[in-house]
Structure formats: structure tokens, C-alpha cells
mmCIF file of C-alpha atoms in Angstrom:
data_model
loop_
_atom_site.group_PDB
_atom_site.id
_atom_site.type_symbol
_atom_site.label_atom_id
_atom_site.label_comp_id
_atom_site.label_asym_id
_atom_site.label_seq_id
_atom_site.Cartn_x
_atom_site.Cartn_y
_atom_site.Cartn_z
ATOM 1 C CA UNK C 11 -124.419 -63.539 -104.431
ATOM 2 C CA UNK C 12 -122.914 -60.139 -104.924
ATOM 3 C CA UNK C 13 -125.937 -58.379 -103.379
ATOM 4 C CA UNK C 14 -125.406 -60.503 -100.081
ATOM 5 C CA UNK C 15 -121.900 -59.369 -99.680
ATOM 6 C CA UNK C 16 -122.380 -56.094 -100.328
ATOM 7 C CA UNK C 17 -124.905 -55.886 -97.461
ATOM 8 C CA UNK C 18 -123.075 -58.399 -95.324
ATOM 9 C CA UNK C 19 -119.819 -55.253 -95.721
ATOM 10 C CA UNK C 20 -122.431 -52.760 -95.266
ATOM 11 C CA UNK C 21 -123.754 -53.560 -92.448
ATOM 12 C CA UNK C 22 -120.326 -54.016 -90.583
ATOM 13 C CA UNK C 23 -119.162 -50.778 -91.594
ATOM 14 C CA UNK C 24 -122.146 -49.404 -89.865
ATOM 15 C CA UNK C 25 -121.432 -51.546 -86.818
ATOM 16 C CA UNK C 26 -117.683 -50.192 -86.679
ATOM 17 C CA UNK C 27 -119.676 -46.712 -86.962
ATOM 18 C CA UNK C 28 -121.815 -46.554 -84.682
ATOM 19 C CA UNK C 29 -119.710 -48.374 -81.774
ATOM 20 C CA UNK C 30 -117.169 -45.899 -82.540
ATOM 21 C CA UNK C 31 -119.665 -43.062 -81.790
ATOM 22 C CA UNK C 32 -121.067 -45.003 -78.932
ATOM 23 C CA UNK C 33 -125.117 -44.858 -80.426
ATOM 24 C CA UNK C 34 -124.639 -48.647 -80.600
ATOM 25 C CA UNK C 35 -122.852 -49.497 -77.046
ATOM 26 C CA UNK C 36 -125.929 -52.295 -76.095
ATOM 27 C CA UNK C 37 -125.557 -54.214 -79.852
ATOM 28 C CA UNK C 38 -122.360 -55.156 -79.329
ATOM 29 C CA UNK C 39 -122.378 -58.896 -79.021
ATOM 30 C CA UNK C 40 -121.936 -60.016 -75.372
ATOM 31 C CA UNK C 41 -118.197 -61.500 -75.469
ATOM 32 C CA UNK C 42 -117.228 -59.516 -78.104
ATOM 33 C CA UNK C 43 -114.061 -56.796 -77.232
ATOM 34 C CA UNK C 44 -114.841 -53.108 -78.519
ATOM 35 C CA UNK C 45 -112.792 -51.275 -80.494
ATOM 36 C CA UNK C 46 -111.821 -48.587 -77.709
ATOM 37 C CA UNK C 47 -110.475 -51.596 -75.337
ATOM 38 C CA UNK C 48 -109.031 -52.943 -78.544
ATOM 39 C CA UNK C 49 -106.887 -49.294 -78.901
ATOM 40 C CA UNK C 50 -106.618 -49.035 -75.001
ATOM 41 C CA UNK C 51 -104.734 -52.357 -74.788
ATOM 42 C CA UNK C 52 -102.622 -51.466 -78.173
ATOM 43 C CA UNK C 53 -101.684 -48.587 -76.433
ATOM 44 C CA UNK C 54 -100.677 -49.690 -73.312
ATOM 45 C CA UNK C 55 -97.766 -52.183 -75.087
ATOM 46 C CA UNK C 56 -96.828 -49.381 -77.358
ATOM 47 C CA UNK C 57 -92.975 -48.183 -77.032
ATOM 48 C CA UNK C 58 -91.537 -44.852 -78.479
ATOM 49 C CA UNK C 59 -87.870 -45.890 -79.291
ATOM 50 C CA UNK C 60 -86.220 -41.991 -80.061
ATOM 51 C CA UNK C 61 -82.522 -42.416 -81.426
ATOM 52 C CA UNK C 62 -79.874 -40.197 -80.451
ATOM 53 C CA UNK C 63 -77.891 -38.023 -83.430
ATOM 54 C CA UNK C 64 -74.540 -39.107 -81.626
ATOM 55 C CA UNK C 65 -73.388 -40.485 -78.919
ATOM 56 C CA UNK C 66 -69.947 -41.150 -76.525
ATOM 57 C CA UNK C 67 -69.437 -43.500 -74.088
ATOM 58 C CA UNK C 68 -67.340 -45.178 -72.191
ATOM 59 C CA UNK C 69 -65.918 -48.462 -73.514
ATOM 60 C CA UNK C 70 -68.560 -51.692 -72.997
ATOM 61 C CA UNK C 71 -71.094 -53.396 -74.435
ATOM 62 C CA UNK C 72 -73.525 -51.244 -75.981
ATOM 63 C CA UNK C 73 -77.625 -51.405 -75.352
ATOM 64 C CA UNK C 74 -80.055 -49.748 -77.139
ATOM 65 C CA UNK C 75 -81.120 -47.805 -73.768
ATOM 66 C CA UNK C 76 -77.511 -46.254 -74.463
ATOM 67 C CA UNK C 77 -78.113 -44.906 -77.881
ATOM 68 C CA UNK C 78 -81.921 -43.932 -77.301
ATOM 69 C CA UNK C 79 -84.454 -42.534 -75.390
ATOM 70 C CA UNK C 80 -87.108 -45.477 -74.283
ATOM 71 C CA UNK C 81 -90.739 -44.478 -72.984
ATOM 72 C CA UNK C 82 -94.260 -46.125 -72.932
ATOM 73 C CA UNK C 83 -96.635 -47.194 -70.285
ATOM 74 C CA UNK C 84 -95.304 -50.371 -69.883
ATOM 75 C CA UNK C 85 -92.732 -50.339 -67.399
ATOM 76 C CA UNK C 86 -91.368 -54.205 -67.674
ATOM 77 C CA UNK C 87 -91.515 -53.668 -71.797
ATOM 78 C CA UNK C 88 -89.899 -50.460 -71.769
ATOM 79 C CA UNK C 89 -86.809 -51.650 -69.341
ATOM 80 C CA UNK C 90 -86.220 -55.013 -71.692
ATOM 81 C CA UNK C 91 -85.931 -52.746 -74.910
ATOM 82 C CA UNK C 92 -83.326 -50.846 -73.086
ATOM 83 C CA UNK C 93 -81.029 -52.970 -71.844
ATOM 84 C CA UNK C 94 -80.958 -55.098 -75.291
ATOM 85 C CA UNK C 95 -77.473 -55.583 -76.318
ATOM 86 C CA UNK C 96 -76.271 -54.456 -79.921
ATOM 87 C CA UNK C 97 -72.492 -54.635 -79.539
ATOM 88 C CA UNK C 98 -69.353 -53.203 -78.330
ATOM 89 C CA UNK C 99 -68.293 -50.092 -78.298
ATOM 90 C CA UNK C 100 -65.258 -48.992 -80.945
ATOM 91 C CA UNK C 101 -61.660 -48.823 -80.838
ATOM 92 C CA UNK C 102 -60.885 -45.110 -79.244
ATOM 93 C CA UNK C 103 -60.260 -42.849 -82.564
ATOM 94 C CA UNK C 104 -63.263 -44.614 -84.499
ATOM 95 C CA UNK C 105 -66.711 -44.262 -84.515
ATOM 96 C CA UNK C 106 -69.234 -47.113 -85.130
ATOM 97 C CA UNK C 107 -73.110 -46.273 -86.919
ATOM 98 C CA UNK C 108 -76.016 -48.545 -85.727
ATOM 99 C CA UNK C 109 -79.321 -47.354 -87.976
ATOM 100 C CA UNK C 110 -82.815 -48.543 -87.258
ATOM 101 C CA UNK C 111 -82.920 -51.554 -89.503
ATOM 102 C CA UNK C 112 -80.240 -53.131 -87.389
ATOM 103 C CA UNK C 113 -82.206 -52.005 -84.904
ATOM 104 C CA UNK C 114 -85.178 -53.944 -85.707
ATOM 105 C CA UNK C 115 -83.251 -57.135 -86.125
ATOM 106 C CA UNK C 116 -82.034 -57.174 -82.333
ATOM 107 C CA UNK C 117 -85.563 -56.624 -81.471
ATOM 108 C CA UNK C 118 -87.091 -59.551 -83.474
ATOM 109 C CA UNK C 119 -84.525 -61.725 -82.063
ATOM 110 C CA UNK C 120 -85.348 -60.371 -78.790
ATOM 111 C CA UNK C 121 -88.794 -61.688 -79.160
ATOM 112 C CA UNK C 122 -90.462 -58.055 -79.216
ATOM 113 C CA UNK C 123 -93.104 -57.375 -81.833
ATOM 114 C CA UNK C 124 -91.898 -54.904 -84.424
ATOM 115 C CA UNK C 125 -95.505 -53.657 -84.271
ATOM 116 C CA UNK C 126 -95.485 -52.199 -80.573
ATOM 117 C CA UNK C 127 -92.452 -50.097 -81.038
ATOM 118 C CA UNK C 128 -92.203 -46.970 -82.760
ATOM 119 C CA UNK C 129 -89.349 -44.973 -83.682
ATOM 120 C CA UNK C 130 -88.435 -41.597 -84.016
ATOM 121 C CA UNK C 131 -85.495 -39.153 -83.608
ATOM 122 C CA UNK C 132 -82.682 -40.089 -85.781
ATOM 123 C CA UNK C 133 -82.511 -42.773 -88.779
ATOM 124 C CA UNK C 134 -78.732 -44.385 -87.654
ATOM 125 C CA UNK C 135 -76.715 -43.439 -84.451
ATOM 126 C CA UNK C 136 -73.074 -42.241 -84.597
ATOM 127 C CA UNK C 137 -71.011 -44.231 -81.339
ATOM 128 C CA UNK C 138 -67.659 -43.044 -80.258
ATOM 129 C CA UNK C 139 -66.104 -44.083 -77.115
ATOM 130 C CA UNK C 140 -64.982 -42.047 -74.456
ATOM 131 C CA UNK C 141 -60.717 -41.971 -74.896
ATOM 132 C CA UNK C 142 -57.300 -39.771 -74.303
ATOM 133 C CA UNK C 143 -54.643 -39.094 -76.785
ATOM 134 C CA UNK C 144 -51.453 -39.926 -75.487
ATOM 135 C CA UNK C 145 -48.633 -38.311 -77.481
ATOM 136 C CA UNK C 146 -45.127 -39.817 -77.819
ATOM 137 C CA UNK C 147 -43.832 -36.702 -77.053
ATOM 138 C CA UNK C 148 -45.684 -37.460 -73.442
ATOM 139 C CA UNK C 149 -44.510 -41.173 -73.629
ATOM 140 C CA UNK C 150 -40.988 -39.880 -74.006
ATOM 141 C CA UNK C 151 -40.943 -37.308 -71.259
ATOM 142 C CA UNK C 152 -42.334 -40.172 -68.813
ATOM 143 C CA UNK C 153 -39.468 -42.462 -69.671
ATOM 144 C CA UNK C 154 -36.906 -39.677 -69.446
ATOM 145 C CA UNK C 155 -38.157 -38.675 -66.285
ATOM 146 C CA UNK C 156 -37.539 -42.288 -64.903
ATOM 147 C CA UNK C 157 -33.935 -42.536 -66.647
ATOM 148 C CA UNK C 158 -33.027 -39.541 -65.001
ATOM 149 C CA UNK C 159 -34.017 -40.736 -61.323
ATOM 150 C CA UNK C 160 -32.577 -43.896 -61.452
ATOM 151 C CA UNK C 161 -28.772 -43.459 -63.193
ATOM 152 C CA UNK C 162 -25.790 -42.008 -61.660
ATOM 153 C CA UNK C 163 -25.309 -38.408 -61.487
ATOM 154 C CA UNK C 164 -21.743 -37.983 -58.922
ATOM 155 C CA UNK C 165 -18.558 -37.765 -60.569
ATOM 156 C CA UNK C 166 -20.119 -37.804 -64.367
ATOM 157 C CA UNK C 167 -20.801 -35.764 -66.756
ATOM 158 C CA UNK C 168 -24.284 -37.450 -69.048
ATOM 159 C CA UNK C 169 -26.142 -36.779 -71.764
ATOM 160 C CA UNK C 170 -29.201 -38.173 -73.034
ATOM 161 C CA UNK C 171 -30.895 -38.703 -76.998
ATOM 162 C CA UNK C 172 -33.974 -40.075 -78.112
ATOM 163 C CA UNK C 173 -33.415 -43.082 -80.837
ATOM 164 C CA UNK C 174 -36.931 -43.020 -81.995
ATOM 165 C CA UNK C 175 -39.860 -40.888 -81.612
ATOM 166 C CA UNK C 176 -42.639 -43.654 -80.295
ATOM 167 C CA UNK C 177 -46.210 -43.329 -82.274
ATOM 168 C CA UNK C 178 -49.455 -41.747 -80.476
ATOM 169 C CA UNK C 179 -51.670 -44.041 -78.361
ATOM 170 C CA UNK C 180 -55.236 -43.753 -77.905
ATOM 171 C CA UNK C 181 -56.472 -45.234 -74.531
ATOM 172 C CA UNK C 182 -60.674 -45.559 -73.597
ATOM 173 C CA UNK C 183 -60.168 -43.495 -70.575
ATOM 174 C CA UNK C 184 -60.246 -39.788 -69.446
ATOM 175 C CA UNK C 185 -57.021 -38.508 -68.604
ATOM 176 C CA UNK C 186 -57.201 -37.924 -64.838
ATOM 177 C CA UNK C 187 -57.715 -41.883 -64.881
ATOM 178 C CA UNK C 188 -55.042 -42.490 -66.492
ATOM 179 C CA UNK C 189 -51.544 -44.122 -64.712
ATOM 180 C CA UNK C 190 -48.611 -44.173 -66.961
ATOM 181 C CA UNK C 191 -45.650 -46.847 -65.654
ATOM 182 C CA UNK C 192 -42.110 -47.054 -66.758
ATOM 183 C CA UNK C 193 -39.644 -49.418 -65.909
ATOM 184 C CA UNK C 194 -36.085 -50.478 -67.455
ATOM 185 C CA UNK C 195 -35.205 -53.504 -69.370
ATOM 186 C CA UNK C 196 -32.089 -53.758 -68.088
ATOM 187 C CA UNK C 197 -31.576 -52.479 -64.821
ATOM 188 C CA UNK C 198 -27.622 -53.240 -64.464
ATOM 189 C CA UNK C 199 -27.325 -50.756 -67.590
ATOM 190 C CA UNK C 200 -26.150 -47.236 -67.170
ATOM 191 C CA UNK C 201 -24.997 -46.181 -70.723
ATOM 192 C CA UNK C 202 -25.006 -47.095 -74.132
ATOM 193 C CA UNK C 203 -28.919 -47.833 -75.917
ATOM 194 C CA UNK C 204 -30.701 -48.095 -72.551
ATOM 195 C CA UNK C 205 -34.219 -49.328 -73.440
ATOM 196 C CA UNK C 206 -37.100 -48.702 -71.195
ATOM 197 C CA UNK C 207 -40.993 -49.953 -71.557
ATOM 198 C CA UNK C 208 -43.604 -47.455 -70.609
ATOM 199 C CA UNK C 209 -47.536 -49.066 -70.337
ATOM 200 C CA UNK C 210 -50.793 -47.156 -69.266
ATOM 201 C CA UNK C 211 -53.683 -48.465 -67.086
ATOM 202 C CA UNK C 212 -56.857 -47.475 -65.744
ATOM 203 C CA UNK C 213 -58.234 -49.006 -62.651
ATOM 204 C CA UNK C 214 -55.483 -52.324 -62.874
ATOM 205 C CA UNK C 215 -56.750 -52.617 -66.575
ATOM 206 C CA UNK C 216 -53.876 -52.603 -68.655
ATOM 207 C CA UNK C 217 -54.046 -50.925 -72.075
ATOM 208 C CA UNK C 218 -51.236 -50.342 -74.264
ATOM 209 C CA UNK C 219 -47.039 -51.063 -73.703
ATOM 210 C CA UNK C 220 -44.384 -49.182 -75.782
ATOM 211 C CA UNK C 221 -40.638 -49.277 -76.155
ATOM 212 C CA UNK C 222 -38.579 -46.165 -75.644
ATOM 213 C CA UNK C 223 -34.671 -46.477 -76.319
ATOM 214 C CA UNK C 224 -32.372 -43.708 -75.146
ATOM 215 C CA UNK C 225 -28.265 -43.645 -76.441
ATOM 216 C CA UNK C 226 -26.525 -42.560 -73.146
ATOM 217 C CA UNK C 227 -23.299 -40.898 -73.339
ATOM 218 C CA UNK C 228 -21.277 -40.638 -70.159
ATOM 219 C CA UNK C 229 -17.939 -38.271 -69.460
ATOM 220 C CA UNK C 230 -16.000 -39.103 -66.329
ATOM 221 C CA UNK C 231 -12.783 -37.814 -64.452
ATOM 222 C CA UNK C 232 -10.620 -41.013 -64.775
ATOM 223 C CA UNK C 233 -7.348 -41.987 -64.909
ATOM 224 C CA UNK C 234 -4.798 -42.276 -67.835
ATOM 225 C CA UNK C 235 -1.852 -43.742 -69.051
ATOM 226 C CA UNK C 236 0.542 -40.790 -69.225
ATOM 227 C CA UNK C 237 3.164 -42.582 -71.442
ATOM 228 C CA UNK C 238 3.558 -46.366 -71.889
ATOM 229 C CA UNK C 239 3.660 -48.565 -69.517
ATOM 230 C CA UNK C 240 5.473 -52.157 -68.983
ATOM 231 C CA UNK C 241 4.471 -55.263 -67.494
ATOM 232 C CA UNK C 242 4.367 -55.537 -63.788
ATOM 233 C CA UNK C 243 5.468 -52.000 -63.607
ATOM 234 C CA UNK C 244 3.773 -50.107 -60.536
ATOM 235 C CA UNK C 245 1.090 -47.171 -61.478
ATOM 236 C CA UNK C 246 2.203 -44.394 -59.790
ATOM 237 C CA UNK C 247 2.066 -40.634 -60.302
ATOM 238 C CA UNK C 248 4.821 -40.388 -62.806
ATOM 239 C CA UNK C 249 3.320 -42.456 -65.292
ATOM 240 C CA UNK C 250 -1.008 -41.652 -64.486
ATOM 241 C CA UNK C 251 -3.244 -38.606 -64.959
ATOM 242 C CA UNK C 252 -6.416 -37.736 -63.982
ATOM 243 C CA UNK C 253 -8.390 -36.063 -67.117
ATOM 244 C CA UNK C 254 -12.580 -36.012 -68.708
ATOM 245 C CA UNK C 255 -12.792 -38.618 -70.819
ATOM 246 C CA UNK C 256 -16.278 -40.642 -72.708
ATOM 247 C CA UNK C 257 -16.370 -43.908 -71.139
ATOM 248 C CA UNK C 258 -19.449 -45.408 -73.139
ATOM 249 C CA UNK C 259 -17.653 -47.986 -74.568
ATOM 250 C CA UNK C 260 -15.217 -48.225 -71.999
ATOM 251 C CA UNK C 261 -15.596 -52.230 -70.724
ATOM 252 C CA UNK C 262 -14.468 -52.854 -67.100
ATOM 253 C CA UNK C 263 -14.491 -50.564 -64.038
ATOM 254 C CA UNK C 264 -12.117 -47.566 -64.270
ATOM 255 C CA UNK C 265 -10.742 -45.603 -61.221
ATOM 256 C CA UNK C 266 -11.552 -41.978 -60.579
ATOM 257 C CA UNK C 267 -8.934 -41.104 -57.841
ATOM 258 C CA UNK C 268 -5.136 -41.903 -57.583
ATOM 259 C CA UNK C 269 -5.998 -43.596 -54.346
ATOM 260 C CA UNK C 270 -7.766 -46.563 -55.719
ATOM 261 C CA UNK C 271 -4.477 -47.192 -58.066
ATOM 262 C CA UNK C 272 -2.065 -47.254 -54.995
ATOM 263 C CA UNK C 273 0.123 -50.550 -55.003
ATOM 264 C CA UNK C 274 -1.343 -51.766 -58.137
ATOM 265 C CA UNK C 275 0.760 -52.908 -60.986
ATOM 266 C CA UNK C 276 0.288 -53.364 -65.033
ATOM 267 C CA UNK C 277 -0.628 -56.695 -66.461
ATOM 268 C CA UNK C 278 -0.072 -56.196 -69.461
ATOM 269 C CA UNK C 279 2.050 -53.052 -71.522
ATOM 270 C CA UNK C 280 -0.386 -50.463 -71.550
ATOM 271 C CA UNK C 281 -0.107 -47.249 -74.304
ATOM 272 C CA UNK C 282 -0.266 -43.921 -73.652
ATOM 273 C CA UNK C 283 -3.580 -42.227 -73.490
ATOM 274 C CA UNK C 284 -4.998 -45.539 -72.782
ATOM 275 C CA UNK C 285 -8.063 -45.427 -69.467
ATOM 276 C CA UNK C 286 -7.279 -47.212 -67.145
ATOM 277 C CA UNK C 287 -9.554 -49.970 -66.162
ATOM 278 C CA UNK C 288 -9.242 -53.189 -62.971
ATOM 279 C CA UNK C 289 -8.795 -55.750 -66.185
ATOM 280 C CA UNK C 290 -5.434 -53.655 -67.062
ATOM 281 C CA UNK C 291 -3.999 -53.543 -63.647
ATOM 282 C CA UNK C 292 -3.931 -55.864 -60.133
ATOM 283 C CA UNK C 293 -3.070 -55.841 -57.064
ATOM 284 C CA UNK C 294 0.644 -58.250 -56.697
ATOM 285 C CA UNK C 295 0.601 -60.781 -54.492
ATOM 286 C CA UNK C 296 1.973 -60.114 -50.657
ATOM 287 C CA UNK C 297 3.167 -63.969 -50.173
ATOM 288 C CA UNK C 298 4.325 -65.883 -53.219
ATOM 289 C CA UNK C 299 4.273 -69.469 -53.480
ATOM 290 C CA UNK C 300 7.817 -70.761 -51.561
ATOM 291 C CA UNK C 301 8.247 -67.888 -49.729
ATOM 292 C CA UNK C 302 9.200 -68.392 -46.119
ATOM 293 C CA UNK C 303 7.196 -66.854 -43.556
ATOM 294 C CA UNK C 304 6.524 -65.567 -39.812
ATOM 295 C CA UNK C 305 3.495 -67.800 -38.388
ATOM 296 C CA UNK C 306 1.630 -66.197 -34.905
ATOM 297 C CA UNK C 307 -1.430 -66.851 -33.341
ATOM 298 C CA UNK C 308 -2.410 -63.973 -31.057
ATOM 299 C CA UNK C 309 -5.482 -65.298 -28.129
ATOM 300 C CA UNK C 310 -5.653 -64.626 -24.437
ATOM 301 C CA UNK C 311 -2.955 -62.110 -24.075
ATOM 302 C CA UNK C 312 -0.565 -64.405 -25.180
ATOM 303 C CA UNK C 313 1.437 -65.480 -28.607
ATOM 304 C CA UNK C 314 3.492 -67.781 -30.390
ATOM 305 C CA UNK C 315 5.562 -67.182 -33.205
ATOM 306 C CA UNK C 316 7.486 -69.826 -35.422
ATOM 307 C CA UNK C 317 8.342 -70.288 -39.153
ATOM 308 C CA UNK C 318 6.404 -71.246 -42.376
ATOM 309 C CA UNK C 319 6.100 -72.315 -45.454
ATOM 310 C CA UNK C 320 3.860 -70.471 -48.374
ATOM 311 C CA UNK C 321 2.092 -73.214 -49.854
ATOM 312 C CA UNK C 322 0.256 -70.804 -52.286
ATOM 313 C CA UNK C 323 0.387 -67.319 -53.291
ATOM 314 C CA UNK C 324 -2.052 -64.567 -51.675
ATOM 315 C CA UNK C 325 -2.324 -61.393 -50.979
ATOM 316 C CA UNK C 326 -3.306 -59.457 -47.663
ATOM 317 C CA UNK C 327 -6.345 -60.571 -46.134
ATOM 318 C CA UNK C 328 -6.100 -63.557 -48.218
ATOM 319 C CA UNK C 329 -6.585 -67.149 -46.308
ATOM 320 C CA UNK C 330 -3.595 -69.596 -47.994
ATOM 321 C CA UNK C 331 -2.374 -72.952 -47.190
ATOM 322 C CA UNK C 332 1.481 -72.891 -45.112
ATOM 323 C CA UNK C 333 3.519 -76.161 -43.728
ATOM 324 C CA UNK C 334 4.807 -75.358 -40.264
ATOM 325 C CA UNK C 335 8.131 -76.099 -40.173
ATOM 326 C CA UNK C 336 8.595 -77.355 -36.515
ATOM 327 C CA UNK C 337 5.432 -79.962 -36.709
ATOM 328 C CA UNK C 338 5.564 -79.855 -40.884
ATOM 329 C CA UNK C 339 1.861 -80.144 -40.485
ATOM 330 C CA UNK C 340 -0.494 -77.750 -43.320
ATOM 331 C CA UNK C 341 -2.516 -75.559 -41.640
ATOM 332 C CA UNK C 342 -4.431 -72.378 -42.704
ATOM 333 C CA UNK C 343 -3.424 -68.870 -42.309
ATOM 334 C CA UNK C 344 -4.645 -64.916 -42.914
ATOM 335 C CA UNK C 345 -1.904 -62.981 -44.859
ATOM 336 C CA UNK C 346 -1.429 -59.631 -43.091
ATOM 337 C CA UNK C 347 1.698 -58.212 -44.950
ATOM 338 C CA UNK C 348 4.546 -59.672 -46.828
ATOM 339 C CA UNK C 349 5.972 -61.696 -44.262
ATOM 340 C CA UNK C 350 3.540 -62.420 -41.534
ATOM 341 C CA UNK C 351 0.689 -65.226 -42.010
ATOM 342 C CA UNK C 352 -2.049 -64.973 -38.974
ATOM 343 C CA UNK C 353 -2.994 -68.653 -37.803
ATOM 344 C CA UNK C 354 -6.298 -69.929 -38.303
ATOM 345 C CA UNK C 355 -7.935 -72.618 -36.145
#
């Protein structure tokens, strides 16, 4: 029995032989593939799969056509093995290493034999992804930039501090496609902690939004309470100054010109040194309440003029309620000084 296999091995070792030298080419058995076609065909399905030392690119999925060089002879093979998916790309500042064992797992569950491919160049790939470093020192200068274009610069004096150095952003773009945007949380606010939000984007894609707070101080030539004053007494030049002053905290509108104080009166006892602002002072009514009054309509170069009485209090250019006292009927009336009502129809 061991004789017969030992020939049986023999003789197909000389077989392989001899085909392989090509003295036997006619003995082949009809049907029967040779060894040459055999390597021919293994050769044709073979792919070289070369991995790359390193790599950056731009942030997406990741195929293994990105992180290699694919060749063979066949074309269809060669194009599936590249555009096999093995993940994402990483977070800008990070790096991500895909060796070839993982390698070999995406291609089994690809359905590509193991046995066609083989692999050279590097054992694992290093991945970064293509990204800018944004400083906060940048981020700030941006948001300063759009402070400064958007509050008040007549008649004030303002100066502007950072509150908090924002961190460093990393965004998966170069920097030439790169749009910074700012824009104010509050837009009625023009001093104090004036926060603004400043957000990058590439292409409408939006990447990263950070806060950036600014403390605004503002100085302003307003008016002053020269020395106390009392209750319903008239601002005037005797008792007002104009002088620089911080009106942060200031609440209400105060009045930079002597002008916009004419006629106006205290409501309340004011101290000395105090700013002036429109809830301290007010304009007295023209017409009070009782008063008798001059009534006129004025149309078609004609007018009539009778007497009235001030239903209400106002003050000029003020509509008020006023009883006619020929026809005692209420009727409606413009106040245009401290006697004279206009008729309204």
C-alpha cells in the first residue's frame, strides 16, 4: 500500500514537471486547465494595495483609495477596493491610525478575497484632516471690529475691555474658505457688558459659535445740577452746567445741550452734581384742567373765535377735550399756547 502511493506522488510530481517545462504539453488530459492559465488567471484578479505613511484630507468619509495606492489588471476590482469606506475623517487637531488588519476586515465584509490582494507600503496609516486654527485673539478682533461700526461715536467719549479671552477653535477648512460672522445679542445696547456671538462657516456649513462680552464705558458732555434744585422749579442757566461725565450706569436719556432743557421744570428736588436725565424733569402743561380758553377755527380765509372750557390738561400740540361755552357742547381741540385751543372737526 505504501509502494502505490509513493508512485501514485511520484508520478504527479513529474507531471507538474514536465508541464511546467512544456516537454509534456500533449499529456495533459483534454479538459484539464494547465498550470500557466491557472497563474495567468490568478494574476489577472491580483490587487497591489500600497498604504500611504500619512495622510491629510479634507473632512468626509474616508475610502481606502484615499489612504492607498490601488493597481492591478483588473479595472472593475481595482475601482471597488478603492472606493471601500473605512470611516470618517477626525476632529481637526487629531489624527486617526487605520493599519492593515482593519484593513482586511473591510475587505472581507466587502466580499473581496483576502487572497487576491496584496499589500505593501506602510503597516498602519496616520489620517489628519485638512483644518485652520482660529485664535481668540482673531475671534476678539472680529467682534471688536463689529462693536466699533455699529455704536455711537458723536458727542462721546468710549472705551472698550475684553471680559474674557475666548478659547482657540479648530475649523476643517483652509483659511481663505473661511467666513467669520458677528452679530450682537442685544442690539438696543450701547454700554455696559455688551455681548456679541461670533460663528464661522465654510460654503453655508456652519462650524463653531462663540460668545465674546465687551464692558463699555461711555463719557458724555451732559448737563448738571449746579446746586439743588426744588420741585417744579424751571432749569435754567443759573442752576445747570454742561461738564464730561461717565454715563454707564446712567438710566434714562440725558440732554447734551441747554436747548433741549428750555421750558422744562424739576419733578422732583434734584441735588447738586446730580445728571440730568427726561425722568427728573418735564415739560409743564400749557392748559390746565379749568382753565378758560380762546377757541378758533381758521378754514377758507375766514375765522371764528369764542370761549372755552379746558376739560383736561395738555400741553402744546396736545389734542384735549373743551366745552364751548355758547353751545356747551365737548368738542376736540389742538393746544397751540397757553391760551388758545385750535378746533378740530
Amino acid at each position: 500500500m505504501g509502494e502505490r502511493v509513493f508512485v501514485y506522488l511520484a508520478s504527479v510530481m513529474f507531471l507538474c514537471i514536465c508541464t511546467a517545462s512544456g516537454s509534456l504539453r500533449g499529456v495533459v488530459p483534454s479538459g484539464t486547465e494547465s498550470v500557466e492559465s491557472l497563474a495567468r488567471r490568478a494574476s489577472a484578479n491580483q490587487v497591489e494595495i500600497n498604504i500611504k505613511d500619512k495622510v491629510t484630507l479634507k473632512q468626509k468619509t474616508i475610502t481606502i483609495g484615499n489612504i492607498s495606492t490601488v493597481t492591478g489588471d483588473n479595472v472593475e476590482l481595482v475601482k471597488k477596493i478603492s472606493n471601500i469606506e473605512i470611516g470618517r475623517t477626525p476632529w481637526p487637531n487629531n489624527f486617526r491610525k487605520i493599519g492593515v488588519y482593519f484593513l482586511k476586515m473591510r475587505l472581507k465584509t466587502s466580499n473581496i478575497k483576502l487572497s487576491d490582494i496584496i499589500f505593501n507600503g506602510a503597516r498602519a496609516v496616520t489620517i489628519s484632516v485638512e483644518a485652520t486654527r482660529i485664535t481668540g485673539a482673531e475671534i476678539v478682533q472680529k467682534a471688536r471690529e463689529h462693536l466699533l461700526s455699529v455704536l455711537p461715536v458723536v458727542d462721546r467719549e468710549t472705551t472698550i475691555e475684553l471680559e474674557r479671552m475666548p478659547g482657540v477653535q479648530w475649523v476643517a477648512e483652509k483659511r481663505d474658505e473661511i467666513v467669520l460672522d458677528v452679530s450682537l445679542v442685544d442690539s438696543n445696547k450701547d454700554r455696559g457688558n455688551i455681548e456679541l456671538i461670533v460663528s464661522a462657516r465654510s460654503n453655508s456649513v456652519p462650524f463653531f459659535k462663540t460668545s465674546v462680552v465687551f464692558k463699555v464705558r461711555v463719557f458724555e458732555n451732559i448737563a448738571i445740577a449746579k446746586k439743588q434744585i426744588r420741585r417744579h422749579q424751571r432749569l435754567t442757566k443759573e442752576n445747570i452746567f454742561l461738564g464730561k461725565r461717565e454715563t454707564t450706569r446712567t438710566h434714562g436719556l440725558s440732554f447734551s445741550s441747554m436747548d433741549d432743557l428750555t421750558g422744562k421744570v424739576a419733578v422732583r428736588t434734584i441735588r447738586a452734581n446730580t445728571i440730568i436725565t427726561e425722568k427728573i424733569v418735564e415739560t409743564p402743561p400749557t392748559i390746565q384742567r379749568g382753565n378758560v380758553v380762546k377757541l378758533f377755527i381758521e378754514a377758507n380765509n375766514f375765522s371764528i373765535v369764542t370761549k372755552g372750557l379746558a376739560q383736561e390738561t395738555g400741553r402744546t400740540g396736545e389734542v384735549i377735550r373743551v366745552r364751548n361755552l355758547n353751545s356747551k357742547k365737548i368738542i376736540y381741540g389742538k393746544v397751540v399756547g397757553p391760551e388758545s385751543v385750535q378746533i378740530i372737526f
